[in-house]
mmCIF file of C-alpha atoms and ligand atoms in Angstrom:
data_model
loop_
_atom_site.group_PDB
_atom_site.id
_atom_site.type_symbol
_atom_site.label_atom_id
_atom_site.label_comp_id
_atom_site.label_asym_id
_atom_site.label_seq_id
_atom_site.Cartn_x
_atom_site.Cartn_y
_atom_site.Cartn_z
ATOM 1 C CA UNK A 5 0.000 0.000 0.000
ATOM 2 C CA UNK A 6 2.726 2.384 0.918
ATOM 3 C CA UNK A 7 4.698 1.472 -2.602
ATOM 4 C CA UNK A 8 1.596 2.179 -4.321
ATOM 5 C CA UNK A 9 0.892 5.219 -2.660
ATOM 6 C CA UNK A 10 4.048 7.042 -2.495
ATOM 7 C CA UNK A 11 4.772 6.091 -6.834
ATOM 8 C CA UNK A 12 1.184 7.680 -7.229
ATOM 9 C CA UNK A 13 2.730 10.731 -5.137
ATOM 10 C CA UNK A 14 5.767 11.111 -7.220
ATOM 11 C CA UNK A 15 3.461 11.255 -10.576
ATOM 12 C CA UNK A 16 1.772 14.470 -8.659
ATOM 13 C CA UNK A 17 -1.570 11.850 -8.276
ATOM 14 C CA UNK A 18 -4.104 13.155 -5.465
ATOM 15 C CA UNK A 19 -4.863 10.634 -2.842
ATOM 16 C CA UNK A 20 -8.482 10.473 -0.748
ATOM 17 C CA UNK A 21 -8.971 8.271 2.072
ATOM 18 C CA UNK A 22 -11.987 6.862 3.580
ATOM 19 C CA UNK A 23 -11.087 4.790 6.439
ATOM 20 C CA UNK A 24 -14.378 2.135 7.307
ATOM 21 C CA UNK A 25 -15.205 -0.556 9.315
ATOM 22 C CA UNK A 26 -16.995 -2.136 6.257
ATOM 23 C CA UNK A 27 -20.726 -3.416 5.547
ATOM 24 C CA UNK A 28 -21.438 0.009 3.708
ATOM 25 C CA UNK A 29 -24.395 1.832 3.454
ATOM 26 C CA UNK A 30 -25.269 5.076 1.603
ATOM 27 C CA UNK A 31 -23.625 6.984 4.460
ATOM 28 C CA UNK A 32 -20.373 5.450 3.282
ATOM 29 C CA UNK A 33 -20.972 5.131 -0.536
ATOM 30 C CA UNK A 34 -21.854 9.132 -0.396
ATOM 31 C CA UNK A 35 -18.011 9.562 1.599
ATOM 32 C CA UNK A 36 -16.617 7.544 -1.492
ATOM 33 C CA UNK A 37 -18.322 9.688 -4.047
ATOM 34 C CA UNK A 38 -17.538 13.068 -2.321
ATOM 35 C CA UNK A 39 -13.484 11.719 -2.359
ATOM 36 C CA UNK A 40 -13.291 10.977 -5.956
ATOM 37 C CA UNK A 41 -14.516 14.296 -6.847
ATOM 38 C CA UNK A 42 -11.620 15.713 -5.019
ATOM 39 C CA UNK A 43 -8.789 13.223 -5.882
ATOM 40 C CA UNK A 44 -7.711 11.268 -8.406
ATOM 41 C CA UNK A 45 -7.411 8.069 -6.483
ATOM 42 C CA UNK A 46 -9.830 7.186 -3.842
ATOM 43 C CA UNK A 47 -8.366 4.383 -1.108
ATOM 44 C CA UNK A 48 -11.288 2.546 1.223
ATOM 45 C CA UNK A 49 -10.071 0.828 3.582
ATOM 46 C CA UNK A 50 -12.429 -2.042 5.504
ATOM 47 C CA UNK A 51 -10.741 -3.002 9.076
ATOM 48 C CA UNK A 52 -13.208 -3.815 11.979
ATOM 49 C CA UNK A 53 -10.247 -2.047 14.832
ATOM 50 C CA UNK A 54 -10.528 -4.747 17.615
ATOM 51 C CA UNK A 55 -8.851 -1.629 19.763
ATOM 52 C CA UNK A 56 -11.899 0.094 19.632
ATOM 53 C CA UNK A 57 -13.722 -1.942 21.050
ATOM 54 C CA UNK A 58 -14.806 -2.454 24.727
ATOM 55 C CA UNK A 59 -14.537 -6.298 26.168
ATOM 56 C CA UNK A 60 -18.410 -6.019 26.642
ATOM 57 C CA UNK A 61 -18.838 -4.654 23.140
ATOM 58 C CA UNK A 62 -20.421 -6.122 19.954
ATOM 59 C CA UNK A 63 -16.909 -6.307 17.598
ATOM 60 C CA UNK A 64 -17.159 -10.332 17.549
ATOM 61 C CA UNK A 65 -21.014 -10.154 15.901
ATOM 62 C CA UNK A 66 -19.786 -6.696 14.261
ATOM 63 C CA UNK A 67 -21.647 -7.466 10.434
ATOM 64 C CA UNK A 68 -19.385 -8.226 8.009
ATOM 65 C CA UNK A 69 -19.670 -8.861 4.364
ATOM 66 C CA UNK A 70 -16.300 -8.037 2.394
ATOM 67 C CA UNK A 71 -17.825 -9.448 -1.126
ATOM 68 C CA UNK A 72 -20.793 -6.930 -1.304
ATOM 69 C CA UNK A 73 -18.597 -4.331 -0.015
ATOM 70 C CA UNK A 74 -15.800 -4.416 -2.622
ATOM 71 C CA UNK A 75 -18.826 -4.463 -5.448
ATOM 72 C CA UNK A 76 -20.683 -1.130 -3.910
ATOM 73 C CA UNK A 77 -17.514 0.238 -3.270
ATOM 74 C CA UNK A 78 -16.133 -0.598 -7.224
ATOM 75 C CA UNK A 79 -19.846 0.849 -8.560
ATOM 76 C CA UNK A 80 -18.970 4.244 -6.209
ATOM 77 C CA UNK A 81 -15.488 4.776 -8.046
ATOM 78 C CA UNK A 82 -13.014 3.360 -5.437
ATOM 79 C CA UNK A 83 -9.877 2.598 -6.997
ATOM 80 C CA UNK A 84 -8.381 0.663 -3.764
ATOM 81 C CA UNK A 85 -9.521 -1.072 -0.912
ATOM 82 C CA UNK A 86 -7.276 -1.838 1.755
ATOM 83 C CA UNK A 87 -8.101 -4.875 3.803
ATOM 84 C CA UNK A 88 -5.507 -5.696 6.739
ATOM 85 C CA UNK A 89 -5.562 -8.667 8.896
ATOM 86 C CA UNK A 90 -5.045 -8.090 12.605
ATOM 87 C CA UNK A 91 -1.682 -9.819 12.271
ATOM 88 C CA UNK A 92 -0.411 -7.159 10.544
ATOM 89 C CA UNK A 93 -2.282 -3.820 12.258
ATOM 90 C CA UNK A 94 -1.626 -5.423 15.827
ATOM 91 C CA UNK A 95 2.116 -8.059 15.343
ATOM 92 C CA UNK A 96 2.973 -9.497 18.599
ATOM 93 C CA UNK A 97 4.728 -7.020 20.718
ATOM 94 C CA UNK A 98 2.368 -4.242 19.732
ATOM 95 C CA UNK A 99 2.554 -1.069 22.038
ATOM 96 C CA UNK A 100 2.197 2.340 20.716
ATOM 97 C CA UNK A 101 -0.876 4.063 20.970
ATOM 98 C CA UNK A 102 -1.903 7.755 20.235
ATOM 99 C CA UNK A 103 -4.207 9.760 22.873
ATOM 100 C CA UNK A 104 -6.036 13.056 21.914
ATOM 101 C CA UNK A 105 -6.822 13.817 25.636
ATOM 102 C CA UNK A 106 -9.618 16.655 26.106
ATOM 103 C CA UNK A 107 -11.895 16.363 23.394
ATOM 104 C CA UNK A 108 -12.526 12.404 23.591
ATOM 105 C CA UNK A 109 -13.274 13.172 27.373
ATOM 106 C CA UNK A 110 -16.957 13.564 26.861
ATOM 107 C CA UNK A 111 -19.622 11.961 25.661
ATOM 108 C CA UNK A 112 -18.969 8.760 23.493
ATOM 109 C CA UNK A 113 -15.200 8.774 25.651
ATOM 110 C CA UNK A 114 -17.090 8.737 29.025
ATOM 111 C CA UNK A 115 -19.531 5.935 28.183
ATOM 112 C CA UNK A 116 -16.902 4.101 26.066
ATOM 113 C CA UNK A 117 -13.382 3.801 28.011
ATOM 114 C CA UNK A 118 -10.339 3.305 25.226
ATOM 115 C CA UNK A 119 -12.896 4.101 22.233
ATOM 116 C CA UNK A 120 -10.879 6.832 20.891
ATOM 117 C CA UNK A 121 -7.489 5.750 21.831
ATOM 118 C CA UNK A 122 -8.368 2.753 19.292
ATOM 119 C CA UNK A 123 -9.689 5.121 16.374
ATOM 120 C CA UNK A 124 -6.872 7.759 16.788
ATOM 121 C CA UNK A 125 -4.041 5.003 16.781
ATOM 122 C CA UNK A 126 -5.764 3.205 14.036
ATOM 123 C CA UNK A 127 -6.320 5.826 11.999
ATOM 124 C CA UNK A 128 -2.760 7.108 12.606
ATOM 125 C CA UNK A 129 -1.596 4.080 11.388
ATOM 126 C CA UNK A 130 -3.955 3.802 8.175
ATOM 127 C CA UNK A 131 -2.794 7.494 7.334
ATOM 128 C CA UNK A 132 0.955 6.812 7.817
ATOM 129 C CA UNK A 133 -0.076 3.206 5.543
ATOM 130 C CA UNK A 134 -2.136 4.986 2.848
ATOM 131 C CA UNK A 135 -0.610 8.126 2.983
ATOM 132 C CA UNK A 136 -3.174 10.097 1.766
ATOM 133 C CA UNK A 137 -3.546 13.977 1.069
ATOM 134 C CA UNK A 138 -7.207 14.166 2.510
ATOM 135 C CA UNK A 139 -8.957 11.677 4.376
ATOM 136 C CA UNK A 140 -12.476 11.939 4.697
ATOM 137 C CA UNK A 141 -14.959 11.115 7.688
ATOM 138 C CA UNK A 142 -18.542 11.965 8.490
ATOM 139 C CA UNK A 143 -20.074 14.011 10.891
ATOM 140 C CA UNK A 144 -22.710 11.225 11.927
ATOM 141 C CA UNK A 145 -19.769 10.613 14.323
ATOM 142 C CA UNK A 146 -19.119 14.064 15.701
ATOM 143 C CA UNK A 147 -16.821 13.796 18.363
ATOM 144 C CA UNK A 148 -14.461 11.044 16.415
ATOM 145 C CA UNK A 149 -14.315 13.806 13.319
ATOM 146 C CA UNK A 150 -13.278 16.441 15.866
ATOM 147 C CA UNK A 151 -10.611 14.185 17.460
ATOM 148 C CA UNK A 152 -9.064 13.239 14.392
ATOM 149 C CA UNK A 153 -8.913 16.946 13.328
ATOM 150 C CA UNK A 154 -7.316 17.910 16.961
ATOM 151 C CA UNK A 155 -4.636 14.675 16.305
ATOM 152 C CA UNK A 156 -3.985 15.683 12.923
ATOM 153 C CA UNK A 157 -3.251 19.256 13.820
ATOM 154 C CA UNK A 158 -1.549 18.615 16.860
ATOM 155 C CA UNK A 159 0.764 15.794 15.903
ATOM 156 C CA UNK A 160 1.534 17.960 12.399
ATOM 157 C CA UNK A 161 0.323 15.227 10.298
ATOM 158 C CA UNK A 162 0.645 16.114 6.438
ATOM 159 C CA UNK A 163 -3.256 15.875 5.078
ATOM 160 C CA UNK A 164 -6.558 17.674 5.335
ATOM 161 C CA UNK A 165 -9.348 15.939 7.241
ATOM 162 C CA UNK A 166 -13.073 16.597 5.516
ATOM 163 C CA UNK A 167 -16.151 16.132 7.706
ATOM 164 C CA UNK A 168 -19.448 15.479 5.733
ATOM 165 C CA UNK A 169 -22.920 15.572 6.785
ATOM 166 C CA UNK A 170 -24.909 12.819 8.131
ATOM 167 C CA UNK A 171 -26.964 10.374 5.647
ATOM 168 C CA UNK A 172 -30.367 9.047 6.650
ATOM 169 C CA UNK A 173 -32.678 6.685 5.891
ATOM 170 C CA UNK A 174 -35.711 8.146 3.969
ATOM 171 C CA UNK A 175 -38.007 8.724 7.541
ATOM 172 C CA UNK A 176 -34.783 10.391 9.349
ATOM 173 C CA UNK A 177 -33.415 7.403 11.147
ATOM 174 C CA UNK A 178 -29.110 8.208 10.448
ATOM 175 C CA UNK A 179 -27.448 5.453 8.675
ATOM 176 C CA UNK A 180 -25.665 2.483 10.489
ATOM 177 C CA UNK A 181 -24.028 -0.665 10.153
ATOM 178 C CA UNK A 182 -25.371 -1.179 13.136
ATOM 179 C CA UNK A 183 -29.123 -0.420 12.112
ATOM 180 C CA UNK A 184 -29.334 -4.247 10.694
ATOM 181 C CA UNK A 185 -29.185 -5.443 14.449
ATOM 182 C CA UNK A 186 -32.782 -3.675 15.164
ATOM 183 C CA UNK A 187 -36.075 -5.870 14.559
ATOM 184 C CA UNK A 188 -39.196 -3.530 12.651
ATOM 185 C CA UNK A 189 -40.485 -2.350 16.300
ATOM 186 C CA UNK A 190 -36.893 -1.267 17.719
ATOM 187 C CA UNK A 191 -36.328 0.442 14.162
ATOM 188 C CA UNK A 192 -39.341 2.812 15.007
ATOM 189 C CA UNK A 193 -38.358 3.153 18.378
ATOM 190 C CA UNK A 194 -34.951 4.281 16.890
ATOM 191 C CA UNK A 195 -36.666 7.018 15.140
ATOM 192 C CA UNK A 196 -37.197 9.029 18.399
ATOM 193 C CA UNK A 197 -33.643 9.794 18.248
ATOM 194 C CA UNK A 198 -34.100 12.055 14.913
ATOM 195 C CA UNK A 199 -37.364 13.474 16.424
ATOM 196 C CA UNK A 200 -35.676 14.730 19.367
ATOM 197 C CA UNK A 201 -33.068 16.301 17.411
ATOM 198 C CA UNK A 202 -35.713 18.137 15.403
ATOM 199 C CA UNK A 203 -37.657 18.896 18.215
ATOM 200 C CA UNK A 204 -34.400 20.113 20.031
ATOM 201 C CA UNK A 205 -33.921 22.790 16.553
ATOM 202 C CA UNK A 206 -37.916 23.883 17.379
ATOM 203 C CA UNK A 207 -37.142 25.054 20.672
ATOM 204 C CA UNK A 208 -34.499 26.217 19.460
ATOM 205 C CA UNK A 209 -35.900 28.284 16.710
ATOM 206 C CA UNK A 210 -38.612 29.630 19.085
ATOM 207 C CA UNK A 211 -36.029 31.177 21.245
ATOM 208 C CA UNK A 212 -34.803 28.550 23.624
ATOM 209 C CA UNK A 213 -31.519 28.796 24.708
ATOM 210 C CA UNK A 214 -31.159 26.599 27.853
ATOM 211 C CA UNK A 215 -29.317 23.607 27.124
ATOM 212 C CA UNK A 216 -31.028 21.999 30.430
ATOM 213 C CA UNK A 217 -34.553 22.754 29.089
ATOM 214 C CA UNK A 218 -33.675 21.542 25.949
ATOM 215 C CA UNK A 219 -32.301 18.021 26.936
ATOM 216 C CA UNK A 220 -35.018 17.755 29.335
ATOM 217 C CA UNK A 221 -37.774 17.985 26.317
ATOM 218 C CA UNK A 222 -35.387 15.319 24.502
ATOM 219 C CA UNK A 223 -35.006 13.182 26.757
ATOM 220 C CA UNK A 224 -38.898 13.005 27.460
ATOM 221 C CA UNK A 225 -39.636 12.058 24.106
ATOM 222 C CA UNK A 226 -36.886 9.170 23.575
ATOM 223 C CA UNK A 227 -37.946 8.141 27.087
ATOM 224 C CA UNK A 228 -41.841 7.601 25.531
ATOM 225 C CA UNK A 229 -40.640 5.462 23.044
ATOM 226 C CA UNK A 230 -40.377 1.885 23.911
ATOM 227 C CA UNK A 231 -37.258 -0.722 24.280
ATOM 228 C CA UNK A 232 -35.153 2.838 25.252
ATOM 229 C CA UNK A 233 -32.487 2.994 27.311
ATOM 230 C CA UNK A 234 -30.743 6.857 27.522
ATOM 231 C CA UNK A 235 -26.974 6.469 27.325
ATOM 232 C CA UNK A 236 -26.507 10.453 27.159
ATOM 233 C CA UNK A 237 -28.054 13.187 25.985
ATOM 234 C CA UNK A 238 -25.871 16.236 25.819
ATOM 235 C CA UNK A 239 -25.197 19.508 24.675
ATOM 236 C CA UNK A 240 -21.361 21.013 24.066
ATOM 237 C CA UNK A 241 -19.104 23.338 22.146
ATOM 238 C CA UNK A 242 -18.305 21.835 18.563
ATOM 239 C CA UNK A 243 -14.899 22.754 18.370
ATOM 240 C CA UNK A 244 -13.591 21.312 22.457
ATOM 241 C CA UNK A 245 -16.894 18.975 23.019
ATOM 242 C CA UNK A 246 -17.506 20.401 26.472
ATOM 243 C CA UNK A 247 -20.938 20.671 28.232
ATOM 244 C CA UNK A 248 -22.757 24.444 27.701
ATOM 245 C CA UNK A 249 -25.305 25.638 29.816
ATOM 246 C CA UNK A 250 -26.026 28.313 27.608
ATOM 247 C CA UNK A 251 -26.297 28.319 23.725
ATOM 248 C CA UNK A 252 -24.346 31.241 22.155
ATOM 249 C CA UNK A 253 -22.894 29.585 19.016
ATOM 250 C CA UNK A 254 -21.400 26.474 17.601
ATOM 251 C CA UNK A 255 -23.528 24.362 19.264
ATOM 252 C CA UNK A 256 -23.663 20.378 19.252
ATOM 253 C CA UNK A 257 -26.640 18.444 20.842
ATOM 254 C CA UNK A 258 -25.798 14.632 20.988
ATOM 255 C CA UNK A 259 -27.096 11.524 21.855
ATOM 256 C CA UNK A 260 -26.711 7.906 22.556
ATOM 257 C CA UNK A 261 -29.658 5.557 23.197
ATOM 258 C CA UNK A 262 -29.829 1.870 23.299
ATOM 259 C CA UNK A 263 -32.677 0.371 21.866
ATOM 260 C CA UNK A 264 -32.743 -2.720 23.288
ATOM 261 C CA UNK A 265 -29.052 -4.435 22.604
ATOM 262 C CA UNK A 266 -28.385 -1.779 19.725
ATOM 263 C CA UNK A 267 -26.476 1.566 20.618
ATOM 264 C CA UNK A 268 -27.451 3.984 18.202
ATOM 265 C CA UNK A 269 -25.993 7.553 17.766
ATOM 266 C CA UNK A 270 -26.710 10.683 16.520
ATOM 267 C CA UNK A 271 -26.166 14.464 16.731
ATOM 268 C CA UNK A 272 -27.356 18.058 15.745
ATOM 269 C CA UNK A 273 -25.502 21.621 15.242
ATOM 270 C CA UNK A 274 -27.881 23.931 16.127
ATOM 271 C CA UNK A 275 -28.902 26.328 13.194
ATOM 272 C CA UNK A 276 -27.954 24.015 10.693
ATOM 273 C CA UNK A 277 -30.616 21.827 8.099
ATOM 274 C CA UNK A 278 -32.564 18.794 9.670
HETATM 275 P P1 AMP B 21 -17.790 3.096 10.206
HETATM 276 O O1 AMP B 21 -17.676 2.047 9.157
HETATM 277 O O2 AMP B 21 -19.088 3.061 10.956
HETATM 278 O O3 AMP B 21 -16.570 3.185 11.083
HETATM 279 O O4 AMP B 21 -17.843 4.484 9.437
HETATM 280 C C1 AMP B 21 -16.871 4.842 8.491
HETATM 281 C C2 AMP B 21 -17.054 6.288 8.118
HETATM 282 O O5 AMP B 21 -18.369 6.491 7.604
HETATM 283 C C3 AMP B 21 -16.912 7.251 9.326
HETATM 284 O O6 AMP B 21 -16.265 8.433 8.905
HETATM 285 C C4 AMP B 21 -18.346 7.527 9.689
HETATM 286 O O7 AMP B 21 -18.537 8.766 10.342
HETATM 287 C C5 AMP B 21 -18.983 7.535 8.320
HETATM 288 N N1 AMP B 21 -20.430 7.309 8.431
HETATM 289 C C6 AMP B 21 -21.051 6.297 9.078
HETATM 290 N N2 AMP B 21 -22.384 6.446 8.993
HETATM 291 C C7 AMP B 21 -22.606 7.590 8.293
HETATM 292 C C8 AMP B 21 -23.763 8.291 7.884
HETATM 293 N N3 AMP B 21 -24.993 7.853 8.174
HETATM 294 N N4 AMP B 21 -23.609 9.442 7.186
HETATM 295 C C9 AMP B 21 -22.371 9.900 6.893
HETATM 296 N N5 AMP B 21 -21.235 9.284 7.237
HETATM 297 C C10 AMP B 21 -21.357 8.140 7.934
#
């Protein structure tokens, strides 16, 4: 990968990057299609990162289907796809790991221990393997664009990180891997997540400004729906991910929920389309 990388650098080739976990969706077909309009070669790579995952987590039963993903992935105009093994990410005697320390400390990072020091090392590795000029990510996971923007500045790393909106399904509910786990009455439980963004941008756009009233009206709507368990609901500064009590500007509302066994995310800047 690096050979084939760096002799596409010498012939003044642009490289894009969309690091995955595999069994794509439109969310990640749309990443795909954004990077080849801004490269020349567009790299995918599919690697489920076993040190992202917490020892009660779902990365054993994490879907997987590597056939179907190289096809969707060919028809969206990938010229690559990187598939490591573990042997070769992780070799015996494996020990260096990279921490972005203040912006993983909320949310996702307080519920999910070691989360980001997983996708910050992996994707430190996959940059330094692919070697990319921009690597692309979407914002359906907030807080993991942000840290990967804060590692990337602060460890000088040589390529631009785009964030890209989040896809949804046709009735709102964002686009997962994970949605496949959800039977047809957790699905439309799942859709109180998007509702209580939008009802979140109401109150909002009628003049609320308390991020404590706000949640509260959230969280009383996912709580109505059944099979819902509230992981957080929160509201913080886009650019350091810290708690506001007050919304002034760049604002982020986000939310975990499990429904049932499935932990579903999703998230909101304030002012912006819904
Ligand atoms: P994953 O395979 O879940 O690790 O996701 C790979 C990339 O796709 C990450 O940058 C995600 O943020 C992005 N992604 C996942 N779901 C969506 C979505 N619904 N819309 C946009 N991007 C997404």
């Amino acid at each position: 990968m690096q050979k084939y990388s760096e002799a596409l650098r010498c012939e003044g080739g642009k490289i894009a990057f969309v690091p995955t976990m595999g069994y794509f969706h439109e969310g990640h077909i749309e990443l795909m299609r954004q990077a080849k309009k801004m490269s020349d070669c567009v790299v995918v790579s599919i690697y489920v990162n076993p040190t992202q995952f917490g020892p009660k987590e779902d990365l054993s039963r994490y879907p997987r289907d590597f056939e179907r993903d190289s096809k969707m992935a060919e028809e969206a105009g990938v010229d690559v796809i990187f598939f490591p093994p573990n042997t070769e990410m992780y070799p015996e005697g494996y020990q260096t790991y990279v921490n972005v320390e203040e912006v993983t400390k909320n949310l996702c990072g307080l519920s999910r221990p070691g989360h980001f020091r997983g996708v910050t090392t992996v994707c430190a590795k996959l940059f330094n393997i692919v070697k990319p000029h921009i690597a692309v990510f979407g914002k359906k996971d907030y807080q993991q664009y942000v840290a990967i923007k804060k590692m990337v500045t602060d460890l000088n790393m040589d390529l631009d990180i785009i964030g890209l909106p989040t896809v949804r399904e046709a009735d709102g509910l964002a686009m997962s891997s994970r949605n496949v786990y959800l039977k047809d009455n957790e699905r439309l439980s799942g859709l109180s997540l998007i509702a209580s963004l939008r009802l979140a941008q109401k109150l909002y756009d009628q003049g609320e400004r308390s991020a404590a009233k706000i949640i509260s009206e959230a969280r009383q709507l996912i709580q109505n729906a059944p099979y819902t368990d509230i992981d957080y609901i929160k509201i913080c500064d886009t650019g350091t991910m810290k708690d506001i009590e007050k919304i002034e500007k760049n604002a982020l509302i986000a939310l975990a929920v499990k429904v049932s066994q499935t932990r579903l995310i999703d998230n909101h800047v304030f002012g912006e389309n819904i």
